mmCIF file of N, CA, C and O in Angstrom:
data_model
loop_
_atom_site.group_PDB
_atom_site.id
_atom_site.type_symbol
_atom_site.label_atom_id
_atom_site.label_comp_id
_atom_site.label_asym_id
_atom_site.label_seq_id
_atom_site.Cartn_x
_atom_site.Cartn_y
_atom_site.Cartn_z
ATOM 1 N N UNK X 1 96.507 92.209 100.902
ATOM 2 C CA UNK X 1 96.216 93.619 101.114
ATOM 3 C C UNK X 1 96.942 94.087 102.373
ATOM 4 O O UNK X 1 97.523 93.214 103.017
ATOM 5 N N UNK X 2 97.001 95.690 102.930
ATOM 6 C CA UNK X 2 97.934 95.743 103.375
ATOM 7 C C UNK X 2 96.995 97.085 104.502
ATOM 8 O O UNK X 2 96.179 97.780 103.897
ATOM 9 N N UNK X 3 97.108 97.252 105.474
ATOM 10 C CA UNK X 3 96.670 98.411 105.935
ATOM 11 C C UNK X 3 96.381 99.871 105.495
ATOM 12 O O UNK X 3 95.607 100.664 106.032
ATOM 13 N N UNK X 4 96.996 100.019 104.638
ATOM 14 C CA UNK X 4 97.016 101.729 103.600
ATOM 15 C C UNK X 4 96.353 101.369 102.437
ATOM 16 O O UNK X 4 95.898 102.361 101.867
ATOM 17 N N UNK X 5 96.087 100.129 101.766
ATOM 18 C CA UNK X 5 95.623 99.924 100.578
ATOM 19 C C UNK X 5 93.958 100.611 100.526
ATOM 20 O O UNK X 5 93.062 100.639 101.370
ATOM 21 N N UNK X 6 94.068 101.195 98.929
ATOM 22 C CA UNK X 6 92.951 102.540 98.949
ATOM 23 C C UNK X 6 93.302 103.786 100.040
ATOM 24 O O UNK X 6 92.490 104.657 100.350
ATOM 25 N N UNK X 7 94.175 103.722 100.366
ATOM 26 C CA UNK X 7 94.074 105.457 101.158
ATOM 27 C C UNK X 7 94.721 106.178 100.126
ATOM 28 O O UNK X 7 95.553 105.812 99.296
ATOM 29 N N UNK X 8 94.049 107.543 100.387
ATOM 30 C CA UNK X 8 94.538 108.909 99.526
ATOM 31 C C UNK X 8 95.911 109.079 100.345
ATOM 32 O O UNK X 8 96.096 108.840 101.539
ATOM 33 N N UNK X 9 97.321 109.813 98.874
ATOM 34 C CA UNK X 9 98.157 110.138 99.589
ATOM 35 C C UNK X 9 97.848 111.427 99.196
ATOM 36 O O UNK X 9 97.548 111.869 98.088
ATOM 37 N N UNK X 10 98.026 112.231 100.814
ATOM 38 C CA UNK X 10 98.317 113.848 100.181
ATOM 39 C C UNK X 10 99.592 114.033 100.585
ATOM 40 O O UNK X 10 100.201 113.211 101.270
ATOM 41 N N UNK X 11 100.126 115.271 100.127
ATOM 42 C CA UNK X 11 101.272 115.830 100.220
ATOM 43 C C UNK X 11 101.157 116.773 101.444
ATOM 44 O O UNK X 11 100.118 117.118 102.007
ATOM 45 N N UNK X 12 102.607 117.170 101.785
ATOM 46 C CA UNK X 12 102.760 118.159 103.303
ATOM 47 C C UNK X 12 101.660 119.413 102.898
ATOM 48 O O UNK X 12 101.035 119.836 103.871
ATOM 49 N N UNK X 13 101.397 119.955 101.794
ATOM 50 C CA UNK X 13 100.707 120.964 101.972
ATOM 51 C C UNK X 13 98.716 120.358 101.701
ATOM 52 O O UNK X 13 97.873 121.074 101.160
ATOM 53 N N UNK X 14 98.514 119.303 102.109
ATOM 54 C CA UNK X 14 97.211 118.820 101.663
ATOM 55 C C UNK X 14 97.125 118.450 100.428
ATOM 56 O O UNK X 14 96.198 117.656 100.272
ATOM 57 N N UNK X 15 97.640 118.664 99.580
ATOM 58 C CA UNK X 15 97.175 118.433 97.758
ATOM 59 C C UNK X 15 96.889 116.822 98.107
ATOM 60 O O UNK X 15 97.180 116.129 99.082
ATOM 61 N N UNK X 16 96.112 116.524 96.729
ATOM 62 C CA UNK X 16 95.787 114.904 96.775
ATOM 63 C C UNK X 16 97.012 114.554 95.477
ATOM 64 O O UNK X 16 97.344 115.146 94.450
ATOM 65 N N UNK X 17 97.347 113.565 96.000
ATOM 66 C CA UNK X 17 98.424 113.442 94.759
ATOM 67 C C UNK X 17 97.960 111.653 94.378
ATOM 68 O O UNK X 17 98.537 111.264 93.363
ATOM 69 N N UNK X 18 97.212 110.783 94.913
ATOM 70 C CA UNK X 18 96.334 109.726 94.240
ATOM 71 C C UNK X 18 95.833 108.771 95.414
ATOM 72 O O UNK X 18 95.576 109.216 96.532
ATOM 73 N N UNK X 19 95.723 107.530 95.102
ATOM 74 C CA UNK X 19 95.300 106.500 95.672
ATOM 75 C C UNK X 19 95.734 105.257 95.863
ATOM 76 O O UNK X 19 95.737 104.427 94.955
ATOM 77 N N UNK X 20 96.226 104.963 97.315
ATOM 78 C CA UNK X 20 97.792 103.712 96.830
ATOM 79 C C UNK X 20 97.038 102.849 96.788
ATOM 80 O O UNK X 20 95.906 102.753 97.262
ATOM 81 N N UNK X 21 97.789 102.000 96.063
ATOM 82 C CA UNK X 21 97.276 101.052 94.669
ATOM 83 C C UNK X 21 97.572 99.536 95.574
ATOM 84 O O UNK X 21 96.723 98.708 95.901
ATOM 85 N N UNK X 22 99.361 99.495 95.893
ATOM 86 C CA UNK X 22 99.829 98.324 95.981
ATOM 87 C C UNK X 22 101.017 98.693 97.152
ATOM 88 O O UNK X 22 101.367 99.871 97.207
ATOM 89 N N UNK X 23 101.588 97.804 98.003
ATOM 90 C CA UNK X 23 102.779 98.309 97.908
ATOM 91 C C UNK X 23 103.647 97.093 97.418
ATOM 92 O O UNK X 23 103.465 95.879 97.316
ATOM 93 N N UNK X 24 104.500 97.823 97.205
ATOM 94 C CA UNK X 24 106.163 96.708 96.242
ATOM 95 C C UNK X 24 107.031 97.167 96.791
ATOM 96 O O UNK X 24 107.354 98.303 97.139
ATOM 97 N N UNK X 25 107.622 95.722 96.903
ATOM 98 C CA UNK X 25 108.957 95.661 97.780
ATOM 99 C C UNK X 25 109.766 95.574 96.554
ATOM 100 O O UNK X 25 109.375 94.978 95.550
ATOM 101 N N UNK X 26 110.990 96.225 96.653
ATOM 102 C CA UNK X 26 112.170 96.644 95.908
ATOM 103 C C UNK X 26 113.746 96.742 96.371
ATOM 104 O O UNK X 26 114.580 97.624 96.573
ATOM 105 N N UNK X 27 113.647 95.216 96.422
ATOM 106 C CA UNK X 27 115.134 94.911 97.243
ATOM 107 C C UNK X 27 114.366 95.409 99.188
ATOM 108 O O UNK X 27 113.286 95.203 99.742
ATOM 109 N N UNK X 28 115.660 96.102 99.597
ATOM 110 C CA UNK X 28 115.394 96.290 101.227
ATOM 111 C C UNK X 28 114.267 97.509 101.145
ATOM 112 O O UNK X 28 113.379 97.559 101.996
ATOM 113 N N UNK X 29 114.335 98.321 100.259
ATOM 114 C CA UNK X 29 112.953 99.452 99.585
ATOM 115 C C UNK X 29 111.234 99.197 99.727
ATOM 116 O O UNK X 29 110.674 98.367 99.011
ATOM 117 N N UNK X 30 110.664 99.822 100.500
ATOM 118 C CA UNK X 30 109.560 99.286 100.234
ATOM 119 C C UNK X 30 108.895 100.632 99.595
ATOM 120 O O UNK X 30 109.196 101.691 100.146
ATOM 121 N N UNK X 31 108.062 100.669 98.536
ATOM 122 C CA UNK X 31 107.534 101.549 97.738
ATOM 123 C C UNK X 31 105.679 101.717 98.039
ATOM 124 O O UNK X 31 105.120 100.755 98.565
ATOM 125 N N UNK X 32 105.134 102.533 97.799
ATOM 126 C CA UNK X 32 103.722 102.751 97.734
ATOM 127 C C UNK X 32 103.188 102.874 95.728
ATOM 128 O O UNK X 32 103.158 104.046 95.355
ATOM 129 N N UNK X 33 102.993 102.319 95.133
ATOM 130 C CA UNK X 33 102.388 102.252 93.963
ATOM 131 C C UNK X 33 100.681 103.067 93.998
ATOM 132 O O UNK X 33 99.565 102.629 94.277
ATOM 133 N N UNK X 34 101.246 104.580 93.517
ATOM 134 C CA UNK X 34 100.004 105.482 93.825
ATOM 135 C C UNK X 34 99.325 105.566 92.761
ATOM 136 O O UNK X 34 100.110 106.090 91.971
ATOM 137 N N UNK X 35 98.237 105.363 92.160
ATOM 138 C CA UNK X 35 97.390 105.990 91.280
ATOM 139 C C UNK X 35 97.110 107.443 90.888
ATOM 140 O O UNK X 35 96.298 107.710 91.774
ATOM 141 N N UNK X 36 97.202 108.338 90.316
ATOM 142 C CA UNK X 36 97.188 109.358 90.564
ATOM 143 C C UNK X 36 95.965 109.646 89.258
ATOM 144 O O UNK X 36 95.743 108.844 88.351
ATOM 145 N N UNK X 37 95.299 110.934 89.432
ATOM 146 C CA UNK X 37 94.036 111.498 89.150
ATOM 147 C C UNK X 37 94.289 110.913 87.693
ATOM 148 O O UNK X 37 93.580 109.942 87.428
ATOM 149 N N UNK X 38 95.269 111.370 86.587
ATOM 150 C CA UNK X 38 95.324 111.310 85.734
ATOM 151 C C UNK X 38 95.262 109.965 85.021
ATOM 152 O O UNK X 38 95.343 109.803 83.803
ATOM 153 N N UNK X 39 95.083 108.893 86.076
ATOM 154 C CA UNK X 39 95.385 107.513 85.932
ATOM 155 C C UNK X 39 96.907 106.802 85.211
ATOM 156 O O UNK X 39 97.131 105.914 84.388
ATOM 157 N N UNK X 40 97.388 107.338 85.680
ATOM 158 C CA UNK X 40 98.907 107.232 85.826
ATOM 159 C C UNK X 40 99.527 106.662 86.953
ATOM 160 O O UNK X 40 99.151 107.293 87.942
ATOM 161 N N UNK X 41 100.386 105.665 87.293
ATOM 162 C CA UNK X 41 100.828 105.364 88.374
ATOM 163 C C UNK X 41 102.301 105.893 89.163
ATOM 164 O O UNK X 41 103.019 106.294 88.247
ATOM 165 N N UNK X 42 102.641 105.967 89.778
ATOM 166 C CA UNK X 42 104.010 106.603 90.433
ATOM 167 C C UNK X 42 104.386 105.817 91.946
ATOM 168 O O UNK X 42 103.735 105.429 92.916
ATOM 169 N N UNK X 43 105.548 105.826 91.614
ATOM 170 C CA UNK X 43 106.125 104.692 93.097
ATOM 171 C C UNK X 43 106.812 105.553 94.271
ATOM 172 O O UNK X 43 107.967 105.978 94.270
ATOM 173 N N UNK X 44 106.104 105.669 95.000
ATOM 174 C CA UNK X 44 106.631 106.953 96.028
ATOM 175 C C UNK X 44 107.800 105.760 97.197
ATOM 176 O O UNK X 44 107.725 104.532 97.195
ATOM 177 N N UNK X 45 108.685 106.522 97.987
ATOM 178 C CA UNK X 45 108.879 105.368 98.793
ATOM 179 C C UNK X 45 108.404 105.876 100.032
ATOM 180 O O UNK X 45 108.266 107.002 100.510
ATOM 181 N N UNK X 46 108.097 104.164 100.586
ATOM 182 C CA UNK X 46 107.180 104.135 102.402
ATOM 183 C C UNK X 46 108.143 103.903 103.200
ATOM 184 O O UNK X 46 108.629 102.772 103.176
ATOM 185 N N UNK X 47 108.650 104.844 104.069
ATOM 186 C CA UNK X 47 109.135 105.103 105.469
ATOM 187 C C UNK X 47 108.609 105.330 106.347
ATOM 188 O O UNK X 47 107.702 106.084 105.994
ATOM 189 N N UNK X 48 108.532 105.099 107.840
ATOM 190 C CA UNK X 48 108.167 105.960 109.295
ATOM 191 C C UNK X 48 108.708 107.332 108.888
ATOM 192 O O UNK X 48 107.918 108.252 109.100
ATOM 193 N N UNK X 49 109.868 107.662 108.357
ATOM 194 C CA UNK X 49 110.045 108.597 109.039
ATOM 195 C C UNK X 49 109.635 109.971 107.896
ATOM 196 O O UNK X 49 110.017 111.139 107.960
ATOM 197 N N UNK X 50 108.579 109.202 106.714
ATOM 198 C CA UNK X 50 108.066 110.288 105.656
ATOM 199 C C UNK X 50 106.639 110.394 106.045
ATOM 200 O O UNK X 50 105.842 110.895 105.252
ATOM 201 N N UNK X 51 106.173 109.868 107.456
ATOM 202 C CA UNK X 51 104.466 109.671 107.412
ATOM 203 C C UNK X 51 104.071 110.946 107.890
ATOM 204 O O UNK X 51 103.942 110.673 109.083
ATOM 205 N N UNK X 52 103.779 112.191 107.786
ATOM 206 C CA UNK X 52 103.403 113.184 108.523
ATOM 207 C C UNK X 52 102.078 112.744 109.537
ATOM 208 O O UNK X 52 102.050 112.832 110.765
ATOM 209 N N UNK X 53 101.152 112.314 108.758
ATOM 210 C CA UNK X 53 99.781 112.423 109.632
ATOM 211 C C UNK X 53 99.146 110.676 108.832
ATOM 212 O O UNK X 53 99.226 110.248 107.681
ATOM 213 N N UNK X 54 98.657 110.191 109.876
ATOM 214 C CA UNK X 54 97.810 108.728 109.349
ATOM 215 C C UNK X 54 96.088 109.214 109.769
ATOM 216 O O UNK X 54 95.658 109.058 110.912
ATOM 217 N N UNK X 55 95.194 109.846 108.574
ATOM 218 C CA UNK X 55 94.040 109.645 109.325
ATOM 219 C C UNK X 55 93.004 108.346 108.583
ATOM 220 O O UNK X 55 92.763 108.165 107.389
ATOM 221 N N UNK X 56 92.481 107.488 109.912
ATOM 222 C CA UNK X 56 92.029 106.315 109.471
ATOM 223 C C UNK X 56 90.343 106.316 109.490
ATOM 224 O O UNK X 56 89.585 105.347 109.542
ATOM 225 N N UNK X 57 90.055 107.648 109.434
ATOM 226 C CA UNK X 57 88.557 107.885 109.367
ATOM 227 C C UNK X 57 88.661 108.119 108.018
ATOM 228 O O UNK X 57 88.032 107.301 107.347
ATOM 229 N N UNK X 58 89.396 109.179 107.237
ATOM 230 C CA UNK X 58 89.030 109.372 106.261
ATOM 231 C C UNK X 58 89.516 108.645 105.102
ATOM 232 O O UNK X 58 89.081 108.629 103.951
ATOM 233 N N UNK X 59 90.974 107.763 105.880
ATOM 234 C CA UNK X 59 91.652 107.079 104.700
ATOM 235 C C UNK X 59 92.299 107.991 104.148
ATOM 236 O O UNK X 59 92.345 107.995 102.918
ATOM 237 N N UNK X 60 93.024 109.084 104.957
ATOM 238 C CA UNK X 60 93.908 109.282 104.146
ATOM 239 C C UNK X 60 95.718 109.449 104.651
ATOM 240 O O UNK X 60 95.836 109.868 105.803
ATOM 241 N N UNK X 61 96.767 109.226 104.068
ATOM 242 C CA UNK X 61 98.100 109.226 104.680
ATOM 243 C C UNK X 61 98.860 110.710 103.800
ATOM 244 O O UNK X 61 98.778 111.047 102.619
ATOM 245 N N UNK X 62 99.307 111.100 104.523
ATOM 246 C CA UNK X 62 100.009 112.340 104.915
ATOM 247 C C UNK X 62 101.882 112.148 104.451
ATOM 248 O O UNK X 62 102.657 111.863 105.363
ATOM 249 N N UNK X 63 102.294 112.289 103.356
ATOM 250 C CA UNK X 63 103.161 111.822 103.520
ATOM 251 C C UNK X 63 104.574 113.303 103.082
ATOM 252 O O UNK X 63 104.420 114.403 102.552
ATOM 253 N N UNK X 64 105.984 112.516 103.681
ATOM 254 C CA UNK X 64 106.311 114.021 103.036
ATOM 255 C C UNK X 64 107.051 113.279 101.701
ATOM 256 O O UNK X 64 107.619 112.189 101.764
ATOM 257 N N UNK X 65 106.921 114.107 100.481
ATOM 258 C CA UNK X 65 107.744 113.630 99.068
ATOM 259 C C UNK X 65 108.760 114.634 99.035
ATOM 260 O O UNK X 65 108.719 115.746 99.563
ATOM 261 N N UNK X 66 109.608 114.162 98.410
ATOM 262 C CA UNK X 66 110.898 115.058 98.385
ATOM 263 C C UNK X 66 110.401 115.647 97.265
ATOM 264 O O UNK X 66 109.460 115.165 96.635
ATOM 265 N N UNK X 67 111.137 116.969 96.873
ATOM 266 C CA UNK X 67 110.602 117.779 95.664
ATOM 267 C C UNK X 67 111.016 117.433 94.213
ATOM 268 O O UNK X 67 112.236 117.294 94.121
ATOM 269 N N UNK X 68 110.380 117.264 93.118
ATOM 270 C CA UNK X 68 110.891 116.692 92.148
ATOM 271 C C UNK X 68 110.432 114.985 92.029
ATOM 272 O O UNK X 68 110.529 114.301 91.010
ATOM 273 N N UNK X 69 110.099 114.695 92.897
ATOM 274 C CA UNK X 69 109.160 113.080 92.832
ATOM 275 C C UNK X 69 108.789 112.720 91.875
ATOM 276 O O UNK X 69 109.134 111.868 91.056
ATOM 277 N N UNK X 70 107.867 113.564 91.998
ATOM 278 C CA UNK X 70 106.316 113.486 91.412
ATOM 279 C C UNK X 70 106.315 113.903 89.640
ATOM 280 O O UNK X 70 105.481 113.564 88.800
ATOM 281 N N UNK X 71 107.598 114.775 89.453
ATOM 282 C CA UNK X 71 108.117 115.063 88.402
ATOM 283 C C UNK X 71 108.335 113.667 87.173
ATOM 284 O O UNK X 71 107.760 113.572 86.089
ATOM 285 N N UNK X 72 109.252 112.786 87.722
ATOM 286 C CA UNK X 72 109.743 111.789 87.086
ATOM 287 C C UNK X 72 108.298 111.027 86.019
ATOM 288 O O UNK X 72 108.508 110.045 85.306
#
């Protein structure tokens, strides 16, 4: 397990977009494997420099997605 495992990711404007699942490494890539409401999964990727906000009271990470992500 990993420090973020079960935190909500929201997006820059607050939306909940799921619940990371796992993370997976993908070559030098490291990915977040999110659950999302619909129970569907989606592989966002984990950077420093996409974390907007870490809050560890509520469990949840702040992240920014490029537009069209979430689409695929």
């Amino acid at each position: 397990s990993f420090e973020f495992e079960n935190f909500e990711v929201i997006d820059a404007e607050s939306t909940s977009i799921g619940t990371i699942e796992q993370l997976v490494e993908m070559g030098l890539n490291i990915l977040l494997e999110v659950r999302r409401p619909d129970s569907t999964t989606v592989l966002l990727p984990f950077d420093e420099a996409l974390i907007l906000t870490i809050d560890r009271e509520k469990k949840q990470l702040q992240l920014q997605i490029a537009e069209g992500l979430l689409d695929l």
